[in-house]
Coordinates of C-alpha atoms in Angstrom, one line a residue:
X164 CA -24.7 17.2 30.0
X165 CA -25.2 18.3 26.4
X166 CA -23.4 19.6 23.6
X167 CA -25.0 21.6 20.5
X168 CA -22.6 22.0 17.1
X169 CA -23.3 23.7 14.1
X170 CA -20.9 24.2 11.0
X171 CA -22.3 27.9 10.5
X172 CA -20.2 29.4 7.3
X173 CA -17.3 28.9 5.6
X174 CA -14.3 31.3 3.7
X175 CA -11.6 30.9 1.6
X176 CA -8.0 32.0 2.9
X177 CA -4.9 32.4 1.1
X178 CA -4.5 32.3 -2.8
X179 CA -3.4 30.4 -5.2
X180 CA -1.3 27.0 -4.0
X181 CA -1.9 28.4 -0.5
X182 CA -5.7 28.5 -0.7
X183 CA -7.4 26.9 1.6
X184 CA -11.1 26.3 3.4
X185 CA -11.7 27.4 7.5
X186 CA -15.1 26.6 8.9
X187 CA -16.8 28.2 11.2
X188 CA -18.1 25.8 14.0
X189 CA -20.5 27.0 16.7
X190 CA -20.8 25.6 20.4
X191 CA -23.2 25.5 22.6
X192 CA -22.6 23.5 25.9
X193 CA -24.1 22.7 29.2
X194 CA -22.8 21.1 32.3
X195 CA -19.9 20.1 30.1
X196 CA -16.7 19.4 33.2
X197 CA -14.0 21.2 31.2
X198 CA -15.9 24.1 29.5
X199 CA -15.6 27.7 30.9
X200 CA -18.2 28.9 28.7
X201 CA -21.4 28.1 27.2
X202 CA -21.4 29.3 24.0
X203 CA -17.7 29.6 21.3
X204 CA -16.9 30.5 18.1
X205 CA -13.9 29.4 16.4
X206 CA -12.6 28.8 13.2
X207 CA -10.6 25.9 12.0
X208 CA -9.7 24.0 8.3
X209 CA -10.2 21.0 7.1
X210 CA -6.6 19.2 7.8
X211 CA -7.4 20.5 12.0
X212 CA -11.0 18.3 11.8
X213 CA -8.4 15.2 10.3
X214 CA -6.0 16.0 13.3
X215 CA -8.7 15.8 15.7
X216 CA -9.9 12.3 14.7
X217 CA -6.5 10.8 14.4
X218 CA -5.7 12.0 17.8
X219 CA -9.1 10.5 19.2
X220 CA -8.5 7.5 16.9
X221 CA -5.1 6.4 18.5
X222 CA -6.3 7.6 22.4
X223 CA -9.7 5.3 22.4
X224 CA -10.3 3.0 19.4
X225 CA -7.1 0.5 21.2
X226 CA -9.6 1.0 24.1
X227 CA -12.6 -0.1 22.0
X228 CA -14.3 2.7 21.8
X229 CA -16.2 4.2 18.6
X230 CA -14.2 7.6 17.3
X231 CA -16.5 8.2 13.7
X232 CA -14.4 8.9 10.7
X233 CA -13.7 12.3 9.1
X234 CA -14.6 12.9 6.0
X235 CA -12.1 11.7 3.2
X236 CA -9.6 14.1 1.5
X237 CA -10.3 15.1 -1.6
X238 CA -7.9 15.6 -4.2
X239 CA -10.4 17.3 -6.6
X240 CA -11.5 19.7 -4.0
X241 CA -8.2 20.6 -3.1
X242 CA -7.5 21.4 -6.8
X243 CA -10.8 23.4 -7.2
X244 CA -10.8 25.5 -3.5
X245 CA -7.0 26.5 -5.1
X246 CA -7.6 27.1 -8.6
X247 CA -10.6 29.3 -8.4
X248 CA -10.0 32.9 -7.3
X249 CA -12.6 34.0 -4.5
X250 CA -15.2 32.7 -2.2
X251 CA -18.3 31.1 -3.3
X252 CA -18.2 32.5 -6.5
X253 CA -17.8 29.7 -8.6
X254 CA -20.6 27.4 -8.3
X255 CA -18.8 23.5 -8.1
X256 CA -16.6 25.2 -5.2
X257 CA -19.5 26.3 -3.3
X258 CA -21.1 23.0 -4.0
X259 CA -18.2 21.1 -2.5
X260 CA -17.8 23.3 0.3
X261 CA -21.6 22.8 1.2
X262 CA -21.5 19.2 0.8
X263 CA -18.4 19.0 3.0
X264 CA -19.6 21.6 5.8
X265 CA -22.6 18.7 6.4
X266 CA -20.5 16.0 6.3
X267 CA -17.9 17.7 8.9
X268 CA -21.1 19.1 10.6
X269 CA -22.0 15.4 11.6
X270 CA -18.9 14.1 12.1
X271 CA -18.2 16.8 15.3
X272 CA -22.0 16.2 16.0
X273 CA -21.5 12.5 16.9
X274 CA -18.5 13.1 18.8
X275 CA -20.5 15.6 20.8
X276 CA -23.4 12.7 21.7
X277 CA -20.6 10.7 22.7
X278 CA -20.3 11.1 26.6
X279 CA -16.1 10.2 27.3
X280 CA -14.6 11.9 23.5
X281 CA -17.1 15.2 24.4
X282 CA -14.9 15.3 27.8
X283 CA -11.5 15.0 25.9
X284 CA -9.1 17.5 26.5
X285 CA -8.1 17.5 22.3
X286 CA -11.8 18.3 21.2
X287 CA -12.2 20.8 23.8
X288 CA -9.6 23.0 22.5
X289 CA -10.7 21.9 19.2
X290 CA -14.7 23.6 19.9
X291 CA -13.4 26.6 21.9
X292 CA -9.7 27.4 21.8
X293 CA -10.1 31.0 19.9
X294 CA -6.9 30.4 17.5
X295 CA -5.1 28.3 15.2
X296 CA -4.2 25.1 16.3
X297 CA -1.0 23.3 15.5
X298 CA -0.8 21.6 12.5
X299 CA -1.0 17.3 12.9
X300 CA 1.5 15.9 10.4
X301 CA -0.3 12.9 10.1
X302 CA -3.1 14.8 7.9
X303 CA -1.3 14.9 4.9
X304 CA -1.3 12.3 2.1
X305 CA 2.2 11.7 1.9
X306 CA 3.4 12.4 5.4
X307 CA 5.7 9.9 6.7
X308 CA 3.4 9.5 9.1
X309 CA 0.8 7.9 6.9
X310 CA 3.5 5.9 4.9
X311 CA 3.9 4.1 8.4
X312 CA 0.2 3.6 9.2
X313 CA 0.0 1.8 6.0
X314 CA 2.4 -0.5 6.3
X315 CA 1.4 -0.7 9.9
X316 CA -2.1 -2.0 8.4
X317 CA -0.2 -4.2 5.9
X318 CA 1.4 -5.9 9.0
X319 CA -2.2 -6.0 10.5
X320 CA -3.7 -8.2 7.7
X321 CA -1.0 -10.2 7.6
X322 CA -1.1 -10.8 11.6
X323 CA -4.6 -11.7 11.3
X324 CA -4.2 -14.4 8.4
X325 CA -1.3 -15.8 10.2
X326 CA -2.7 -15.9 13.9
X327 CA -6.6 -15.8 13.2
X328 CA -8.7 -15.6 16.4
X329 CA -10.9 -18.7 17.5
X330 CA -13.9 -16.8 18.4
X331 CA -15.8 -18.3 21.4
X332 CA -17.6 -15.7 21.9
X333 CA -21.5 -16.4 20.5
X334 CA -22.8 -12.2 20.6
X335 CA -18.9 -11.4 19.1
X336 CA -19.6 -14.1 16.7
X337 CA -23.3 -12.6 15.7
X338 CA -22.4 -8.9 15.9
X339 CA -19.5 -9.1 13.5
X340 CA -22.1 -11.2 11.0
X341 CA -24.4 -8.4 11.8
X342 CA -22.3 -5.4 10.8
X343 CA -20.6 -7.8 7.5
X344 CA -24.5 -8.1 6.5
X345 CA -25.2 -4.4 7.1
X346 CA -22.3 -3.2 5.4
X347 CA -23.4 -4.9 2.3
X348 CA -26.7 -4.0 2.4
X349 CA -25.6 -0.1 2.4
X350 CA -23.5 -0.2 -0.2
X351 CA -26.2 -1.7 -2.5
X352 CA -28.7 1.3 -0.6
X353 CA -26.1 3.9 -1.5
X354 CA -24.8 2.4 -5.1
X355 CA -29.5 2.3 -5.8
X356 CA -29.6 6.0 -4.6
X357 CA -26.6 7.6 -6.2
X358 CA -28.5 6.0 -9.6
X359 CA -31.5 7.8 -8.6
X360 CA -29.8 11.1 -8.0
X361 CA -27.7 10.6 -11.3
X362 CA -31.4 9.4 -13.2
X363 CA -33.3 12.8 -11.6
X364 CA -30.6 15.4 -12.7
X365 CA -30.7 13.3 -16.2
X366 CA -34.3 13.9 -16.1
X367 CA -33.9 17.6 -15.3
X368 CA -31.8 18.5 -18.0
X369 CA -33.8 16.6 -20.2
X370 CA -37.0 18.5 -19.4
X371 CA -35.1 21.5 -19.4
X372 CA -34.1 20.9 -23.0
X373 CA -37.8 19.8 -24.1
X374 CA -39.2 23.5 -22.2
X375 CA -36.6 25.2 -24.7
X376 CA -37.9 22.6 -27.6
X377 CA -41.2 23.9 -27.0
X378 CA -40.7 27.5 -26.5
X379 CA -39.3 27.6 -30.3
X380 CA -42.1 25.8 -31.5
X381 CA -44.8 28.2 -29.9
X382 CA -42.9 31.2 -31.3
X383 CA -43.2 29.3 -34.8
X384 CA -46.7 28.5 -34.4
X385 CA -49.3 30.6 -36.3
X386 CA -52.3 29.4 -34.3
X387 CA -52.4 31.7 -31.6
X388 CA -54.4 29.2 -29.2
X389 CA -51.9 26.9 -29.4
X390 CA -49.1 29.1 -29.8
X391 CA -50.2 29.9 -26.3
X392 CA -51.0 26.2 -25.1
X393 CA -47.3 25.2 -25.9
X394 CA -45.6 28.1 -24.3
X395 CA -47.5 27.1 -20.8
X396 CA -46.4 23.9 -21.6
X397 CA -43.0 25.0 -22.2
X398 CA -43.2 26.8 -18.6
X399 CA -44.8 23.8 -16.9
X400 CA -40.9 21.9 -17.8
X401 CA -39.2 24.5 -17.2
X402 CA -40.6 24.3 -13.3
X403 CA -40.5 20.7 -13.7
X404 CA -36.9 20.8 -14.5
X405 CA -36.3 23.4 -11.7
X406 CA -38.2 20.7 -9.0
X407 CA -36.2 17.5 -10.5
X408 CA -33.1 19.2 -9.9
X409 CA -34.3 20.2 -6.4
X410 CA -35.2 16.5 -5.5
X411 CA -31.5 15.6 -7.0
X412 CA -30.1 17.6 -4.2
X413 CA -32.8 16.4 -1.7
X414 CA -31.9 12.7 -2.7
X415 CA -28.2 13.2 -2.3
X416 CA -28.5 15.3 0.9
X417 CA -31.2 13.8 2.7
X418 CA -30.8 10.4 2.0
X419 CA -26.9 9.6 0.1
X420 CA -25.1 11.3 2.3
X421 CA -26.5 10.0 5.6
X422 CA -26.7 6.4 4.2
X423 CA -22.5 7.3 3.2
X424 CA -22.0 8.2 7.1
X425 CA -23.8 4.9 8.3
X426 CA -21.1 2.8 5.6
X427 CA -18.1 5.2 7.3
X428 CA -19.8 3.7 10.5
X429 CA -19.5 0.1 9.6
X430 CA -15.9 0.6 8.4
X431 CA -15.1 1.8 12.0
X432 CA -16.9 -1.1 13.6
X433 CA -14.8 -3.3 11.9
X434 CA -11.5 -1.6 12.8
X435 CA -12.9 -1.8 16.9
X436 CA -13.9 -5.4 16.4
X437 CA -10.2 -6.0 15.0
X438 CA -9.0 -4.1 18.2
X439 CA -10.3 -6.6 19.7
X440 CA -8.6 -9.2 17.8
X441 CA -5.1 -8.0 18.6
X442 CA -6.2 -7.7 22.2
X443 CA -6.7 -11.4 21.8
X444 CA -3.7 -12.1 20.2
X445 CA -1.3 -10.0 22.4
X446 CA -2.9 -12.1 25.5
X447 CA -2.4 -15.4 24.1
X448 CA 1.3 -14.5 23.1
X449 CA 2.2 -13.6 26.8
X450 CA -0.1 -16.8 27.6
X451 CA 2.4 -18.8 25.4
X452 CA 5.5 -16.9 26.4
X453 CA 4.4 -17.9 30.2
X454 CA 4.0 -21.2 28.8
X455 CA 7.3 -21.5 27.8
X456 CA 9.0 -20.1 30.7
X457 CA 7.4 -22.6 32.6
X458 CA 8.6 -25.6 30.7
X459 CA 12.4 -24.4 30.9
X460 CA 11.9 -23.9 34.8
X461 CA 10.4 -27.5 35.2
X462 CA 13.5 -28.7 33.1
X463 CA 15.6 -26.9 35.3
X464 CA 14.1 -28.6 38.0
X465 CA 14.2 -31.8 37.0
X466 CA 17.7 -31.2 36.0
X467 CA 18.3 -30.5 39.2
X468 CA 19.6 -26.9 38.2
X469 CA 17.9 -25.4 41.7
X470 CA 19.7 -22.3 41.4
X471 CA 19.2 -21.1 37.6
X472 CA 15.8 -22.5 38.6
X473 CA 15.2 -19.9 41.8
X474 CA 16.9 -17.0 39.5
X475 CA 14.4 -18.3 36.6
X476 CA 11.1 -17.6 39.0
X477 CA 11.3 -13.9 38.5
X478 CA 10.7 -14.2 35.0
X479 CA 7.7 -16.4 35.7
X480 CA 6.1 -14.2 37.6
X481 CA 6.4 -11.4 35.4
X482 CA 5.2 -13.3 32.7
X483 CA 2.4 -14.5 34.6
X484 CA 1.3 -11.0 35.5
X485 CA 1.9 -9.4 32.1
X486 CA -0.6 -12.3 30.6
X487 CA -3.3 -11.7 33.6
X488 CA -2.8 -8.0 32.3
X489 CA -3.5 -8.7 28.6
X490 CA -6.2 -10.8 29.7
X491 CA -8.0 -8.2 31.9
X492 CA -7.4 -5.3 29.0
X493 CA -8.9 -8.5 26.5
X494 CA -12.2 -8.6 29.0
X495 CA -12.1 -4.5 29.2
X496 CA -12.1 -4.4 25.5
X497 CA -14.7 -6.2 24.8
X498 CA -17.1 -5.2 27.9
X499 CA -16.6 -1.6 26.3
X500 CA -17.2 -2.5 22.7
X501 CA -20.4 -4.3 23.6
X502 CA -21.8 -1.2 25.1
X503 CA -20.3 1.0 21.8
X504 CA -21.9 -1.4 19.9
X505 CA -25.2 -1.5 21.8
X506 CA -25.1 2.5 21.5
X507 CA -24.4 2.6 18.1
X508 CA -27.5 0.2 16.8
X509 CA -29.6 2.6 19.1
X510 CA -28.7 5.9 17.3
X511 CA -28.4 4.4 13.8
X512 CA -32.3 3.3 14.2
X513 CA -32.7 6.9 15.3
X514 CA -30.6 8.3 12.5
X515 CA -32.1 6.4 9.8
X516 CA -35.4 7.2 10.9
X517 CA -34.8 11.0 11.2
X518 CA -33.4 11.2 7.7
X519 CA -36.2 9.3 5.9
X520 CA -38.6 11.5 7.6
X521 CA -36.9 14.4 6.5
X522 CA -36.5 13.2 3.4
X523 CA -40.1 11.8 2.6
X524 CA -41.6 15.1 4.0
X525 CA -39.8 17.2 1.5
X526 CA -40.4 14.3 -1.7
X527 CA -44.3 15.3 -0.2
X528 CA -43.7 19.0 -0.7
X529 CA -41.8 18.7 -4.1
X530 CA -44.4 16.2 -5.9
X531 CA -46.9 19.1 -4.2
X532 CA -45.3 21.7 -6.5
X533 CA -45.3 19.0 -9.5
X534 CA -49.0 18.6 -8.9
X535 CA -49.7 22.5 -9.1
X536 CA -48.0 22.9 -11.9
X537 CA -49.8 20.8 -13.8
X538 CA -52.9 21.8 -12.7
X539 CA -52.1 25.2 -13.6
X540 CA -51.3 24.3 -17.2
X541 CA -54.7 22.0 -17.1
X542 CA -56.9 24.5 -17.9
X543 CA -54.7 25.7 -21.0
X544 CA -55.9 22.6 -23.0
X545 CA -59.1 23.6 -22.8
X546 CA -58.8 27.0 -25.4
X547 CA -57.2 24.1 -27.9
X548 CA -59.2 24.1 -31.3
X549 CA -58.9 21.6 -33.0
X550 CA -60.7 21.6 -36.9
X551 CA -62.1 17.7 -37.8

């Protein structure tokens, strides 16, 4: 069972305050239960992709399973994708559009490697219904909706301040140290590598500038040898200004942006291990409504109230089988977010790997070019006169 997705194109649709983004995604299954085909195209915008993971969210995180994030809405590329008139044609629009096509390429990508969400009936229709789907109204920024989800997380903080969790649990206990370590250390990787992308475009421009510098001087220079000299070495920073901006988009691709969907990771992680903390504390608040029920029916008893007593045993019992319940869902939980969290370590080693591979073997091709183009202009030092 295996699931290929690629985000293959994208167009603008609509104009104006309508505008908006539709990607093209491309399927490829096999031996998929659900799937009548091997192969779809569909198209579908950014706010369906947001629909998708809030549906998965609130079917399987409860359940403690891992549904990765979507990438964030944007305010400033909602502005641009409506402000400017046509496809592509402005160059910060296509830029966006590019970045976001990756990011939405890997979120829909890791829900594929997943074996239960690639069987879900929502991201089935989602890869190959051929037509719009309806519109979630949970995807916009001020839906009602997402007015209630955060006050609903609100509540959550304030739950878990009032009733915290006495964790018993040594492998809980280390994996949410594990993941609070983690986090930190990616946010220092990703703060360190958005410098170096911000630092090699800095450096671009600037030897951009000095190849212009240099290109005036030569065409002021009345030595004709080193008129010459200084126009190759004008050249030389012009190419060297053409490769530090290509290792700024190499940095930012191959290494920020798959270091920014490890942090979204972590985030998630947390929100399942907190799953698992309201599991916790919805057992023990049947476990202490039992509790209670139990001391009333021993008063009764001793009061010698037999009959409110027998009448009193119902309620006993269903409180006794409503807090075995929480308690198996408790164990369920955290059986399944062991394995989630046993699967995940797995494919971030992979992941991380991968991407510094990729992203070392194209630093070794760019410093390549650097090398050739000095060699090149090596040789033009050599016609250099200079009168003692």
């Amino acid at each position: 069972m295996s699931a290929e997705i690629a985000v293959r194109a994208y167009e603008k649709r609509g104009e104006g305050i309508n505008a908006y983004l539709v990607y093209k995604i491309e399927t490829k299954v096999s031996e998929v239960p659900g799937y009548t085909k091997d192969h779809f195209e569909v198209w579908r915008r950014f706010s369906d992709f947001l629909g998708l993971r809030e549906k998965l969210m609130m079917k399987y995180q409860h359940k403690g399973v891992i549904v990765p994030l979507a990438p964030e809405k944007s305010i400033s590329a909602l502005t641009k994708t409506k402000l400017n008139s046509s496809n592509g044609e402005d160059g910060s629009t296509s830029d966006v559009a590019d970045k976001r096509s990756r990011q939405l390429e890997r979120f829909l990508r890791r829900i594929a490697a997943h074996e239960e969400l690639i069987k879900d009936c929502d991201v089935r229709d989602f890869l190959s219904f051929d037509g719009p789907l309806p519109k979630a109204a949970f995807t916009s920024a001020l839906s009602g909706t997402s007015m209630k989800k955060m006050f609903k997380s609100f509540g959550d903080v304030l739950s878990k301040l009032a009733f915290p969790m006495d964790e018993n649990d040594r492998w809980f206990e280390q994996a949410n140290s594990q993941v609070e370590e983690l986090d930190e250390m990616l946010v220092r990787l990703h703060t360190a590598i958005d410098h170096l992308v911000f630092t090699r475009r800095e450096l671009s421009l600037s030897d951009d500038q000095l190849s212009k510098a240099l290109s005036m001087l030569a065409s002021c220079e009345e030595n004709t040898a080193l008129a010459r000299t200084l126009s190759k070495l004008a050249e030389t920073h012009e190419n060297l200004a053409i490769a530090e901006r290509h290792e700024a988009e190499q940095d930012s691709q191959q290494l920020a942006e798959p270091i920014q969907e490890q942090l979204q990771l972590t985030t998630v992680l947390k929100e399942v291990f907190y799953e698992r903390v309201k599991s916790w504390q919805n057992w023990q608040t049947h476990q202490q409504s039992l509790t209670r029920k139990r001391e009333i029916k021993t008063r009764m008893d001793l009061a010698g109230k037999g009959d409110k007593a027998a009448q009193f045993n119902e309620e006993v019992k269903e409180a006794e089988n409503k807090a075995d319940q929480m308690e198996k869902e408790f164990l369920a939980m955290s059986k399944i977010i062991r394995e989630e969290y046993d699967r995940y370590c797995k494919q971030r080693r992979e992941d991380i790997k991968h991407a510094l591979i990729e992203y070392l073997e194209s630093m070794i091709e760019s410093e390549g070019r650097v090398h050739e183009y000095w060699e090149r202009f090596a040789p033009e030092t050599k016609s250099i006169v200079t009168d003692r």
